PDB file of C-alpha atoms in Angstrom:
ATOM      1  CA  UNK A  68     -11.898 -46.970  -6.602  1.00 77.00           C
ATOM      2  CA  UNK A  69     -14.553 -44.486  -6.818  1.00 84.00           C
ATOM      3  CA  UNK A  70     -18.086 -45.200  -7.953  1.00 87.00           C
ATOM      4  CA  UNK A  71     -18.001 -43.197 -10.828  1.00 87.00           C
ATOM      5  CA  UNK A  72     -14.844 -45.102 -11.623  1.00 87.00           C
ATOM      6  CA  UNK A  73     -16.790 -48.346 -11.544  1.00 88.00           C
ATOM      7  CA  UNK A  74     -19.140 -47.199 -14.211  1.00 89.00           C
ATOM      8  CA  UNK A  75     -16.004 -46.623 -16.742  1.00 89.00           C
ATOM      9  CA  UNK A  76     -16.619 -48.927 -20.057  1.00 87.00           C
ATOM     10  CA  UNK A  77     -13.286 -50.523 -20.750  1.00 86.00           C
ATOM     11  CA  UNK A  78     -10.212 -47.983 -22.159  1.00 86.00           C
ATOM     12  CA  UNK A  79     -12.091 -45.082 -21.075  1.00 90.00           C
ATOM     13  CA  UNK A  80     -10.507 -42.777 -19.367  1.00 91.00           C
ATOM     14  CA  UNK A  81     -11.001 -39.687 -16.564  1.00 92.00           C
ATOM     15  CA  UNK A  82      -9.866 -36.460 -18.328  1.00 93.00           C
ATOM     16  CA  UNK A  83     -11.010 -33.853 -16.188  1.00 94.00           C
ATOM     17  CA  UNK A  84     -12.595 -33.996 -12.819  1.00 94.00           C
ATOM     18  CA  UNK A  85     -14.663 -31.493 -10.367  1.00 94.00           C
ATOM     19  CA  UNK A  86     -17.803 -31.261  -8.303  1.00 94.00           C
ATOM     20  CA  UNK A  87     -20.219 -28.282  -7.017  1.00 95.00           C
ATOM     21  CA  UNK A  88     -18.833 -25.203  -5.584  1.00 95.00           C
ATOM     22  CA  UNK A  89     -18.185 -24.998  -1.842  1.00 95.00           C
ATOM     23  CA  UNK A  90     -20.920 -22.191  -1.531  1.00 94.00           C
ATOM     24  CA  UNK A  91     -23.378 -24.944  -2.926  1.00 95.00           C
ATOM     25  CA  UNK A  92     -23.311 -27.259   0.403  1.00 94.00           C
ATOM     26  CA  UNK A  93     -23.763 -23.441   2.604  1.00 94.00           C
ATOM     27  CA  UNK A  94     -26.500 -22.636   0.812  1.00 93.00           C
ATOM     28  CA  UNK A  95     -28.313 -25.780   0.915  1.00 93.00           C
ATOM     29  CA  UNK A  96     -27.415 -25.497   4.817  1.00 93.00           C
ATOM     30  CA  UNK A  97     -29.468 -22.471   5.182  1.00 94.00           C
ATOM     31  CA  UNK A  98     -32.809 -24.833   6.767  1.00 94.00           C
ATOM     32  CA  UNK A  99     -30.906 -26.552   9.231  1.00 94.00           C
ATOM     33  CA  UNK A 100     -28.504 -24.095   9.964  1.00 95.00           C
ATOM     34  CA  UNK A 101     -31.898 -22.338  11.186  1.00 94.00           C
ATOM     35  CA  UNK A 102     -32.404 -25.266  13.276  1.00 93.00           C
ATOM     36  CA  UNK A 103     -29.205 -24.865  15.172  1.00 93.00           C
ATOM     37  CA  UNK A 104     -30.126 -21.227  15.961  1.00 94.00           C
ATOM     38  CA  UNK A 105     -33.475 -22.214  17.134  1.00 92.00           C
ATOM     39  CA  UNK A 106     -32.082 -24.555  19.626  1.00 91.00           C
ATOM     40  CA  UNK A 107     -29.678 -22.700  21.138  1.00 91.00           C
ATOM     41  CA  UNK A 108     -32.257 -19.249  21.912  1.00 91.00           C
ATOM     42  CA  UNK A 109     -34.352 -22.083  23.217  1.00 87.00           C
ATOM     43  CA  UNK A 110     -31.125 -22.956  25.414  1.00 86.00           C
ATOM     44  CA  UNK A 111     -30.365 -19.849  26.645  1.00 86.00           C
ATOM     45  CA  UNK A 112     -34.315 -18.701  26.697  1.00 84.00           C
ATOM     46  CA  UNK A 113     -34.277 -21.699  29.876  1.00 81.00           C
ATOM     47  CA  UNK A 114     -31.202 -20.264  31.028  1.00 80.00           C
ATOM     48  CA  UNK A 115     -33.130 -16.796  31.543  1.00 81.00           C
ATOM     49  CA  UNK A 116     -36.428 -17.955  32.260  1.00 80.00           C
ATOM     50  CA  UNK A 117     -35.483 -20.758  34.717  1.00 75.00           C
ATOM     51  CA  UNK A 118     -38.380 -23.130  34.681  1.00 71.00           C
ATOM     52  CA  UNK A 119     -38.598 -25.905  37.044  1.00 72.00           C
ATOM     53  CA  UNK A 120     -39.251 -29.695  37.365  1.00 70.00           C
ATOM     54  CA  UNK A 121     -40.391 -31.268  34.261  1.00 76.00           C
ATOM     55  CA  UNK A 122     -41.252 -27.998  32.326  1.00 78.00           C
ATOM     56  CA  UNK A 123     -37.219 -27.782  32.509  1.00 78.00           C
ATOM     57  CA  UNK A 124     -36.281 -30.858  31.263  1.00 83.00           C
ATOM     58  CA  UNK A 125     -38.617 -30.924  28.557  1.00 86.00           C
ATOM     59  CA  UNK A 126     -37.293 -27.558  27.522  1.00 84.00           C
ATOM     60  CA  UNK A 127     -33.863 -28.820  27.525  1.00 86.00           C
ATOM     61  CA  UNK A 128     -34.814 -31.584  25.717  1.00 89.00           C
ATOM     62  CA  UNK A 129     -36.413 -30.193  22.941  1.00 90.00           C
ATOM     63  CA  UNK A 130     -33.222 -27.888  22.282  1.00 89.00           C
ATOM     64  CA  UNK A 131     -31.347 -31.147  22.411  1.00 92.00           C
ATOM     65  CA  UNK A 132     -32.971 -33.081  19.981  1.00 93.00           C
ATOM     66  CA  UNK A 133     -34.003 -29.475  17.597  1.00 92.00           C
ATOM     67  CA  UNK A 134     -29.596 -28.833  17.621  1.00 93.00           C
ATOM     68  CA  UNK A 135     -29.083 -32.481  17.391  1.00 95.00           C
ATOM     69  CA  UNK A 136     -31.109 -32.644  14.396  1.00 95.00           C
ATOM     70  CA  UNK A 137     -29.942 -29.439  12.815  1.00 94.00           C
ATOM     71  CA  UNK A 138     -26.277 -30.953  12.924  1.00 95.00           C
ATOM     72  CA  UNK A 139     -26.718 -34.116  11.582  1.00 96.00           C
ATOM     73  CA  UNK A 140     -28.835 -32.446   8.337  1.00 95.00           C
ATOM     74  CA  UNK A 141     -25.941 -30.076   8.406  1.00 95.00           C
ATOM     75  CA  UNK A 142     -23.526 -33.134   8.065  1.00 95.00           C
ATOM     76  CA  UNK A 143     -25.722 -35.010   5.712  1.00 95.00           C
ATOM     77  CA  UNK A 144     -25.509 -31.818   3.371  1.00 95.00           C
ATOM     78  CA  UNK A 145     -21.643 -31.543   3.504  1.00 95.00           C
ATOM     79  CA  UNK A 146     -21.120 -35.326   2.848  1.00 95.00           C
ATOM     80  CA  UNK A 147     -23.740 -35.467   0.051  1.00 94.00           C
ATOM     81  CA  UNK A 148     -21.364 -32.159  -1.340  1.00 95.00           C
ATOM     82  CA  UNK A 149     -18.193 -34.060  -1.117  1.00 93.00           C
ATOM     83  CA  UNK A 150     -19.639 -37.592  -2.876  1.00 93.00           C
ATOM     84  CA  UNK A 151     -20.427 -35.838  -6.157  1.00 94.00           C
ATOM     85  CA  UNK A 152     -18.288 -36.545  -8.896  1.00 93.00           C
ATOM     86  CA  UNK A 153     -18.458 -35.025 -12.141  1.00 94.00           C
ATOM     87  CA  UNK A 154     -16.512 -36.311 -14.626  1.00 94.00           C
ATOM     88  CA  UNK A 155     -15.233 -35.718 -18.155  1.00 94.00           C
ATOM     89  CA  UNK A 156     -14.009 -38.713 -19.655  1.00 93.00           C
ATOM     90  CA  UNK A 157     -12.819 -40.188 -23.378  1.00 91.00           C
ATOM     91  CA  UNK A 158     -16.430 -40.584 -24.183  1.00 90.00           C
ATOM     92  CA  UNK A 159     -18.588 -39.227 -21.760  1.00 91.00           C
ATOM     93  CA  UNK A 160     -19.831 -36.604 -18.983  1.00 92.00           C
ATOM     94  CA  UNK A 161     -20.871 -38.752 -16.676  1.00 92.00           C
ATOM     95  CA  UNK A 162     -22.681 -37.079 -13.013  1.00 92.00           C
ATOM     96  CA  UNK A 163     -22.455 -38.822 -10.058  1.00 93.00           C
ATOM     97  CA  UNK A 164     -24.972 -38.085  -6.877  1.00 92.00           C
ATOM     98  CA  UNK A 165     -25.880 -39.228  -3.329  1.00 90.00           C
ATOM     99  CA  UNK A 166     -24.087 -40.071  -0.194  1.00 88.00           C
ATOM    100  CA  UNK A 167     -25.977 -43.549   0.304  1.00 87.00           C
ATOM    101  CA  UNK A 168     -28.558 -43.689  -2.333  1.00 90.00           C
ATOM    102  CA  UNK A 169     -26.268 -42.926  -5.485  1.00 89.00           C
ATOM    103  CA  UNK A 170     -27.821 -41.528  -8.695  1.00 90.00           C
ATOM    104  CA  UNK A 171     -25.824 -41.138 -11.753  1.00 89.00           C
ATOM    105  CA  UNK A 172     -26.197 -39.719 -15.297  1.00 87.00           C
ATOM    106  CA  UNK A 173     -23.952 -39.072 -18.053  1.00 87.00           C
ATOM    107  CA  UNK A 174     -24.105 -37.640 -21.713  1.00 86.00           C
ATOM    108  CA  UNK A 175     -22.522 -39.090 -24.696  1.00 87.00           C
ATOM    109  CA  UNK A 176     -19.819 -36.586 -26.197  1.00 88.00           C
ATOM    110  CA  UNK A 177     -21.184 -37.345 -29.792  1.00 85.00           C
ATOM    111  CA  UNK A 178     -24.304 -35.792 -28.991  1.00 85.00           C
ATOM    112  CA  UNK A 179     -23.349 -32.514 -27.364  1.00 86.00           C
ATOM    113  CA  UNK A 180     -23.095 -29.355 -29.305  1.00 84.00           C
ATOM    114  CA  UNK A 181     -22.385 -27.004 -26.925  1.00 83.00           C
ATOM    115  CA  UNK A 182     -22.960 -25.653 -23.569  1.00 86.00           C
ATOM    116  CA  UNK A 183     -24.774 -22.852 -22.422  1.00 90.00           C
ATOM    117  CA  UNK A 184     -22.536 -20.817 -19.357  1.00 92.00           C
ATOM    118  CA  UNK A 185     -24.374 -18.396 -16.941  1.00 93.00           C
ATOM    119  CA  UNK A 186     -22.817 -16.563 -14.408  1.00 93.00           C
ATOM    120  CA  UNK A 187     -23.552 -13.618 -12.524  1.00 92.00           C
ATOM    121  CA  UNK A 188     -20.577 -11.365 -10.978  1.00 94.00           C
ATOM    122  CA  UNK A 189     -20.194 -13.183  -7.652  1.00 93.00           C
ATOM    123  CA  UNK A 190     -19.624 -16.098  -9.537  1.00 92.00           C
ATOM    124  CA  UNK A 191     -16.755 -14.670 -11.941  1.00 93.00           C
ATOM    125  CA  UNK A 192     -15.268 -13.957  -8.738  1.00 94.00           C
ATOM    126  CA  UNK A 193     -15.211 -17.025  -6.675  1.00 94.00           C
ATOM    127  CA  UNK A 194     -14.956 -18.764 -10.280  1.00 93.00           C
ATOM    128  CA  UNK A 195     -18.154 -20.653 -10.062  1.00 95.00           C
ATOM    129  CA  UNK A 196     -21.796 -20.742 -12.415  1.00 95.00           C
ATOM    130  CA  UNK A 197     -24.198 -22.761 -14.543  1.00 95.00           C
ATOM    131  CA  UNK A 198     -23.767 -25.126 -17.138  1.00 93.00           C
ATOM    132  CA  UNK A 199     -26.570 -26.259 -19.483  1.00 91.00           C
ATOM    133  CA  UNK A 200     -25.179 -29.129 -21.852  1.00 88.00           C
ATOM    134  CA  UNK A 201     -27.228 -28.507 -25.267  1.00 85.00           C
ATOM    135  CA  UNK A 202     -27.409 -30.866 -28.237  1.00 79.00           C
ATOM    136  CA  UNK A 203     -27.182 -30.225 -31.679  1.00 69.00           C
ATOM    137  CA  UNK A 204     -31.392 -29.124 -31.658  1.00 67.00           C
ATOM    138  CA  UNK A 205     -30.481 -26.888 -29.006  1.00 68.00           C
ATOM    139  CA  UNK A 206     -32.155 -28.811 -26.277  1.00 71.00           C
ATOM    140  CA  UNK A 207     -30.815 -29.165 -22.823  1.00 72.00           C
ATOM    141  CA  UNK A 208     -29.618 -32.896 -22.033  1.00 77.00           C
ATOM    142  CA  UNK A 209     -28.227 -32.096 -18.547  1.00 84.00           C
ATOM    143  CA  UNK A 210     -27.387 -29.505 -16.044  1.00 89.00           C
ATOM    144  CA  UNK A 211     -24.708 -28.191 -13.749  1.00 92.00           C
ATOM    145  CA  UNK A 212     -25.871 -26.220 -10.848  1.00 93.00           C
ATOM    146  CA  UNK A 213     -22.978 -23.891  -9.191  1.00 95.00           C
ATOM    147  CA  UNK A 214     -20.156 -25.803 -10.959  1.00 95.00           C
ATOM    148  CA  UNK A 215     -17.173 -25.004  -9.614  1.00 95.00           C
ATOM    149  CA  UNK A 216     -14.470 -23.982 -12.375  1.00 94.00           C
ATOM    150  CA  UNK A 217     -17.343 -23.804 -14.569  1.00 93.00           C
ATOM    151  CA  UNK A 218     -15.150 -22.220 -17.414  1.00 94.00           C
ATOM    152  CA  UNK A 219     -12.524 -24.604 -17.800  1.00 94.00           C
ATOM    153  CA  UNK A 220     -14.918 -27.497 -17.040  1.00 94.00           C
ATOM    154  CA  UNK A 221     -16.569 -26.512 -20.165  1.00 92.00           C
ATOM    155  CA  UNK A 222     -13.224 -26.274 -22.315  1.00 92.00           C
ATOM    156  CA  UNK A 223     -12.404 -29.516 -20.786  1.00 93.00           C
ATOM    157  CA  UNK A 224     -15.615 -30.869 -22.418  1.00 91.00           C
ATOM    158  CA  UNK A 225     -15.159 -29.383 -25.771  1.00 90.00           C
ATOM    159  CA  UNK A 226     -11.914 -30.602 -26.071  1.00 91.00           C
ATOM    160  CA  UNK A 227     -12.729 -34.080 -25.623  1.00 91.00           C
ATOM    161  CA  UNK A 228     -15.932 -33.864 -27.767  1.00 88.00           C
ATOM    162  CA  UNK A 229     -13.040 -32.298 -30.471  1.00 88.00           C
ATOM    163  CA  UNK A 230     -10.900 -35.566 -29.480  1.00 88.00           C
ATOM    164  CA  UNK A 231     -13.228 -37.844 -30.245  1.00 84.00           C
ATOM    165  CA  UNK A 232     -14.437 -36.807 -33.440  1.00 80.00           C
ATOM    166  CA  UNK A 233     -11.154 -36.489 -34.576  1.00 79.00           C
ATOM    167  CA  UNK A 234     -10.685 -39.988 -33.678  1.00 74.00           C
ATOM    168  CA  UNK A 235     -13.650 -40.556 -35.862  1.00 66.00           C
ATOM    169  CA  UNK A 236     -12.237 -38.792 -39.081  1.00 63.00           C
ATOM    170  CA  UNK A 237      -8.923 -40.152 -39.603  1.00 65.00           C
ATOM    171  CA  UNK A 238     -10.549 -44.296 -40.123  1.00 62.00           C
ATOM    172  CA  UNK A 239     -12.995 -41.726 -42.442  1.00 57.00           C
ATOM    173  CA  UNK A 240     -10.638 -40.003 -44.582  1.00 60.00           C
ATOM    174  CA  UNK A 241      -8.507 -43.563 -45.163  1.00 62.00           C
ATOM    175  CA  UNK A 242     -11.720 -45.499 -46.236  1.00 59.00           C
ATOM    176  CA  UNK A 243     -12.353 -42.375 -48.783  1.00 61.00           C
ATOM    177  CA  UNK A 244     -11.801 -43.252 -52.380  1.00 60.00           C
ATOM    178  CA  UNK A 245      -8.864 -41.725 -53.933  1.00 53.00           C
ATOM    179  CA  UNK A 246      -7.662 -40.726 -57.770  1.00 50.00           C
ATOM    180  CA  UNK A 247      -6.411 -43.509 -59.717  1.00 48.00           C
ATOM    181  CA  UNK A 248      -2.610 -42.877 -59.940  1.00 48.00           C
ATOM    182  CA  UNK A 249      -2.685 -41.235 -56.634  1.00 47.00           C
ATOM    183  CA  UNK A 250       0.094 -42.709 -54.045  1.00 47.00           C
ATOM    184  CA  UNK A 251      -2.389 -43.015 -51.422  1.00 45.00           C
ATOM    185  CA  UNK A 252      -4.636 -45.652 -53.619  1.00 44.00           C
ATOM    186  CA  UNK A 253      -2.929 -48.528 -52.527  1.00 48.00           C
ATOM    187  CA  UNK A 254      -3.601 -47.673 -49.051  1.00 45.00           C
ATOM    188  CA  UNK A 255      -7.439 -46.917 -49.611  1.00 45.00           C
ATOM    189  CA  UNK A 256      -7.998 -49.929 -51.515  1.00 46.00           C
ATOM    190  CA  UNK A 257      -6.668 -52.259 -48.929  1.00 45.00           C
ATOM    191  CA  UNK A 258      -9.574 -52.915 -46.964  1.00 49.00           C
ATOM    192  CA  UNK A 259     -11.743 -53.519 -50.019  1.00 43.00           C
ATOM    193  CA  UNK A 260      -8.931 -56.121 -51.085  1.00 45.00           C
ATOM    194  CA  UNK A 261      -8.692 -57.724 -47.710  1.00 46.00           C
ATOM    195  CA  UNK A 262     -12.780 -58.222 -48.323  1.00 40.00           C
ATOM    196  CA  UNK A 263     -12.556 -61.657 -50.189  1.00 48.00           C
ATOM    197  CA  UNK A 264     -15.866 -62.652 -49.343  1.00 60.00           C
ATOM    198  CA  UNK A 265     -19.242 -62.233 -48.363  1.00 64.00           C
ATOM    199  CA  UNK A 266     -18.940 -61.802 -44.847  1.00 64.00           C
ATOM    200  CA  UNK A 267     -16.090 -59.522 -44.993  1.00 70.00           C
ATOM    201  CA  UNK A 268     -17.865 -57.460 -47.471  1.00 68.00           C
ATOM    202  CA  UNK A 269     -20.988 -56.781 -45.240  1.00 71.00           C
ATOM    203  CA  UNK A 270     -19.059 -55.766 -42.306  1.00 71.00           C
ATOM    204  CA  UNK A 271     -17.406 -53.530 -44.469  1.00 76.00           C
ATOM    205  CA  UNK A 272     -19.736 -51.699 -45.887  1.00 72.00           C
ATOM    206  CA  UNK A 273     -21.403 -51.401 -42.369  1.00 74.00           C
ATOM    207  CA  UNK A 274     -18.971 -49.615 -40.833  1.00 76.00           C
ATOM    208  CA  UNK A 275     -19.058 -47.026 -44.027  1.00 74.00           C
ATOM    209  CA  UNK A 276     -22.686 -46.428 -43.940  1.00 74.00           C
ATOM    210  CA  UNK A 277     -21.992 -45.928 -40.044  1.00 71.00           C
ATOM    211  CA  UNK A 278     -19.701 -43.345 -41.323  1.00 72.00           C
ATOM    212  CA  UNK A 279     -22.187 -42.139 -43.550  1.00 72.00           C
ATOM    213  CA  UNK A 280     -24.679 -41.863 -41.297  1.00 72.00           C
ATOM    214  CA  UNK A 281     -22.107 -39.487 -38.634  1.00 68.00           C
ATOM    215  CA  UNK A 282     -21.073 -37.665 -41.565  1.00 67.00           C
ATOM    216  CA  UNK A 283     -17.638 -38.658 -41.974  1.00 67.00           C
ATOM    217  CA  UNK A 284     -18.406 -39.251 -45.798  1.00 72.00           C
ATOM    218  CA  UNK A 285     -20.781 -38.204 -48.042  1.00 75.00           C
ATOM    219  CA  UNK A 286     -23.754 -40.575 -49.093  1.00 76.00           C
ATOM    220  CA  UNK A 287     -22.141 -40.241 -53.080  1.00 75.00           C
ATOM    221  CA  UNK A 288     -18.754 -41.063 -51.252  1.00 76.00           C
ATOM    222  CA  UNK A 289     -20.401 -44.792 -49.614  1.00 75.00           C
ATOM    223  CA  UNK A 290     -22.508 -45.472 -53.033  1.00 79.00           C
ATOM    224  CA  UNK A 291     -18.758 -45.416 -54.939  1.00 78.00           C
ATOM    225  CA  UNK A 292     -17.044 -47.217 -52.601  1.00 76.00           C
ATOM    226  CA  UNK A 293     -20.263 -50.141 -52.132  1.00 77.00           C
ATOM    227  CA  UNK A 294     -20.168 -50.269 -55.720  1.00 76.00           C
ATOM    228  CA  UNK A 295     -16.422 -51.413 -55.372  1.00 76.00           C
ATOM    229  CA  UNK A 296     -16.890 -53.527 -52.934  1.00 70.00           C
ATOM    230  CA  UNK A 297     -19.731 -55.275 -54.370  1.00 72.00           C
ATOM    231  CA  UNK A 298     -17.486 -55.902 -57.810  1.00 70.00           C
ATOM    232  CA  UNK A 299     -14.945 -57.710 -56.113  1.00 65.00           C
ATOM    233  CA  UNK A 300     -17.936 -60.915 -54.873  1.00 63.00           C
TER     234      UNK A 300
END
């Protein structure tokens, strides 16, 4: 099990899955890939100038521990790149970050509006950009730096934010009150009738003005149906 996987509330699942692009981990290789290049002209600079004694081994030393160092960043970089896990999940986008050291973030699905893509023309090509996660005031909650398969990343998230409100909608639309007459009255007024008492009554009109409160119903819809429910005490 991954760590990302660890952090999964119970029933919720992995719907999409992806990290940075692999031109991310060259690009942050740029420093010690320098490195590397410094060491060896300082290699072959000893092979041409031919020092002697200690000067020599010093020289040789330093390029050592200058390539030796370059490599290991080099690896730490690549690593670090292959760790990252960016999920899309039943409920969540949920970041994941650091080879050792991990750092994770996530953003609830209910509060995302939309996402803002950027990509320049390299990155249509090698399929790779941007991704700004907005919320409904248009301000950023989280960003994607060279996402790879940034596109369907992004239709991956919709989706699932679509999911889950539908999800919320249909418990809406059957606690909705309904015509008198109307075949589906029996069925809306079943909950209310299963609310025999107090207790029953109060958690039922919580989860409508939960409802309420996400839009599901309107506020004149909750004020019929808590005037129903508070007849039947």
């Amino acid at each position: 099990m991954s760590y990302a996987q660890s952090l999964l509330a119970k029933d919720e699942e992995i719907l999409y899955r992806d990290r940075q692009h692999w031109l991310a981990p060259i690009s942050d290789s740029l420093k010690p890939f320098v490195l590397v290049l410094v060491s060896l002209v300082l290699f072959f600079a000893q092979l041409k100038v031919s020092p002697t004694g200690g000067v020599s081994t010093a020289w040789l030393a330093i390029s050592a521990i200058v390539l030796l160092v370059g490599l290991v960043w080099i690896g730490i970089v690549i690593f670090s790149w292959r760790a990252q896990e960016y999920l899309i999940t039943t409920r969540r986008v949920l970041k994941v970050e650091g080879l050792l050291d991990k750092k994770s973030g996530d953003s609830s699905l209910e509060k995302i509006n939309d996402a803002l893509l950027t990509q320049g023309i390299l990155a249509r090509i090698l399929h790779y950009g941007d991704l700004e996660v907005l919320t409904a005031n248009e301000e950023a909650i989280d960003r994607y730096v060279m996402l790879a398969h940034v596109v369907d990343f992004k239709k991956a998230m919709l989706n699932a934010k679509n999911q889950l409100e539908d999800g919320i909608r249909q418990p809406a639309e059957a606690a909705r009150p309904v015509a008198a007459g109307s075949a589906a009255a029996p069925a809306a007024a079943a909950p209310a009738a299963r609310s025999g008492n107090a207790d029953d009554v109060t958690g039922t009109l919580a989860k409508l003005a939960d409802l309420r409160d996400k839009g599901a119903i309107t506020p004149a819809e909750y004020e019929a149906k808590k005037a129903e429910l508070l007849g039947r005490l």
